[in-house]
Coordinates of C-alpha atoms in Angstrom, one line a residue:
X8 CA -6.5 -21.9 -16.9
X9 CA -8.8 -23.9 -14.8
X10 CA -11.6 -22.8 -12.7
X11 CA -9.4 -23.3 -9.4
X12 CA -6.4 -21.6 -10.7
X13 CA -8.9 -18.5 -11.9
X14 CA -10.1 -18.5 -8.1
X15 CA -6.7 -18.8 -6.7
X16 CA -5.6 -15.9 -8.5
X17 CA -8.7 -13.9 -8.1
X18 CA -8.3 -14.4 -4.0
X19 CA -4.5 -13.5 -4.4
X20 CA -5.3 -10.4 -6.1
X21 CA -8.1 -9.2 -3.6
X22 CA -6.0 -10.0 -0.8
X23 CA -3.2 -7.7 -2.3
X24 CA -5.5 -4.9 -3.0
X25 CA -7.0 -5.2 0.6
X26 CA -3.4 -5.2 1.9
X27 CA -2.6 -2.0 -0.2
X28 CA -5.8 -0.2 1.3
X29 CA -5.0 -1.2 4.6
X30 CA -1.5 0.2 4.2
X31 CA -2.8 3.4 2.7
X32 CA -5.2 3.9 5.6
X33 CA -2.2 3.3 8.3
X34 CA -0.6 5.6 6.6
X35 CA -3.2 8.5 6.4
X36 CA -3.9 7.8 10.3
X37 CA -0.3 8.0 11.4
X38 CA 0.8 10.7 9.2
X39 CA -2.2 12.8 10.1
X40 CA -1.0 12.5 13.8
X41 CA 2.4 13.2 12.8
X42 CA 1.2 16.6 10.9
X43 CA -0.9 17.6 14.2
X44 CA 2.4 17.0 16.3
X45 CA 4.3 18.8 13.8
X46 CA 2.1 21.7 14.0
X47 CA 2.1 21.8 17.8
X48 CA 5.8 22.0 18.0
X49 CA 5.9 24.7 15.4
X50 CA 8.2 22.9 13.2
X51 CA 7.8 21.5 9.7
X52 CA 9.7 18.2 10.2
X53 CA 6.7 16.1 9.1
X54 CA 7.3 16.4 5.5
X55 CA 10.1 13.6 6.0
X56 CA 8.1 10.5 6.9
X57 CA 5.6 11.6 4.7
X58 CA 8.0 11.6 1.6
X59 CA 9.7 8.5 2.8
X60 CA 6.6 6.4 3.6
X61 CA 4.8 7.8 0.7
X62 CA 7.8 6.5 -1.5
X63 CA 7.0 3.1 0.0
X64 CA 3.3 3.4 -0.3
X65 CA 3.6 4.2 -4.2
X66 CA 5.7 1.3 -4.8
X67 CA 3.3 -0.9 -3.1
X68 CA 0.5 0.6 -5.0
X69 CA 2.3 0.2 -8.2
X70 CA 3.3 -3.6 -7.7
X71 CA -0.7 -4.1 -6.9
X72 CA -2.5 -2.1 -9.2
X73 CA -0.2 -1.6 -12.1
X74 CA 1.3 -5.3 -12.8
X75 CA -0.6 -7.7 -15.0
X76 CA -2.9 -10.3 -13.0
X77 CA -0.9 -13.2 -12.4
X78 CA 2.2 -11.6 -12.4
X79 CA 4.7 -13.1 -9.7
X80 CA 5.3 -10.8 -6.9
X81 CA 7.4 -11.4 -4.1
X82 CA 4.7 -11.0 -1.2
X83 CA 2.8 -14.2 -2.7

């Protein structure tokens, strides 16, 4: 691989990792609000968005952190 290809790959991987961190931060912020809303209403409905969105966050994390560098992904 040339230096330019390595640089391009490094930037792509860094962008993917930053995207996951942003996704995780938004997940935490929104779900903390939903937990507070759920607690205020006295019902435990918040488990459904936590689990549903959590599966998506897990899949995103696997695609970012566990695929080998240079692997083709659909977000590229």
